Steps between C-alpha positions, in 0.01 A plus 500: 500500500221312333123524594202292447155657568251249652143461389301774656812708534473543864861408546809455289759237544854608425829336490796679640854443372534246780225286334266536801139575435332788698158662478467871435189710443400538135459879534457778763261781556568784262631287215373611159254253342727482196781373720305212665559158339222301357316299598428682823202505723426862597220543762324804632474394865212740582292376206583130570399542866182685397393238244584214731299656790199573266499145372491357851227743601285410200539124564422548866193720434371247248552202739325695784217594280426139387568353839141550610350337184580164612795454270763273641793620295725808507705655220868472561788694324759287318745725326658386168882483540545577135374851549830596657724190514660632812554286820559835699168636376323159577633516855374852529154377383521215755579740779224742412233239478587292792281691741166450344285222357490636129821322400508144387861448631623413150584621158436396136784431271500439128813283467709261702780746485283768657391241770869425574593868522204584728536206743886510513492869544250484786666218679878547425476869602411378847841347516689821448591763758353789297150586623503159686190564714296626209601215273422230758148645549433526127627153418280355769203689339558350152258203531433411140594555134251427215666429164220620266651366175536138424868427525669316219849413383774267594594506871208720609336225726839439657541875575153526648551195719834638620353837571217344700737259688736790583226722614236269663359786709369661176210317318579491124180465283494460120224574260481217230264542203586173309690187575 
């Protein structure tokens, strides 16, 4: 049995003696920290939920406070995918923010690889049977991805074009600082 831990360590792909790949959880509740493979994303759900709720509340309160001042803009939350590099956590964020107007409907990414992981994770998950209703809802909520670093290197333009072509429902934007 050989194992490969994926980026973000939310799942592990293993190969059985039959050669077939299957997904198993990277760890379980009660496992000693010293026994958890790295890299692994460990999250305190109560802290995550509290911080996310507080951020949305602060943004909402700020927007409400400035609404009467004739300002025609509202601050929107656009999380940065590189903070966790987890499609599962991104879907969670999309689900949590879908019911208010503080969320931009998109994420920032630093690299084309992050953009591919985020978009493919959000949309390909909707094709699986696991959590099907949740995944379909979250993939519909992913409206845009902003690549915040000028992409460079051989084949990057082709990868960006393919990503946009394969997922036309998600607007892909790129920050370019020089040409």
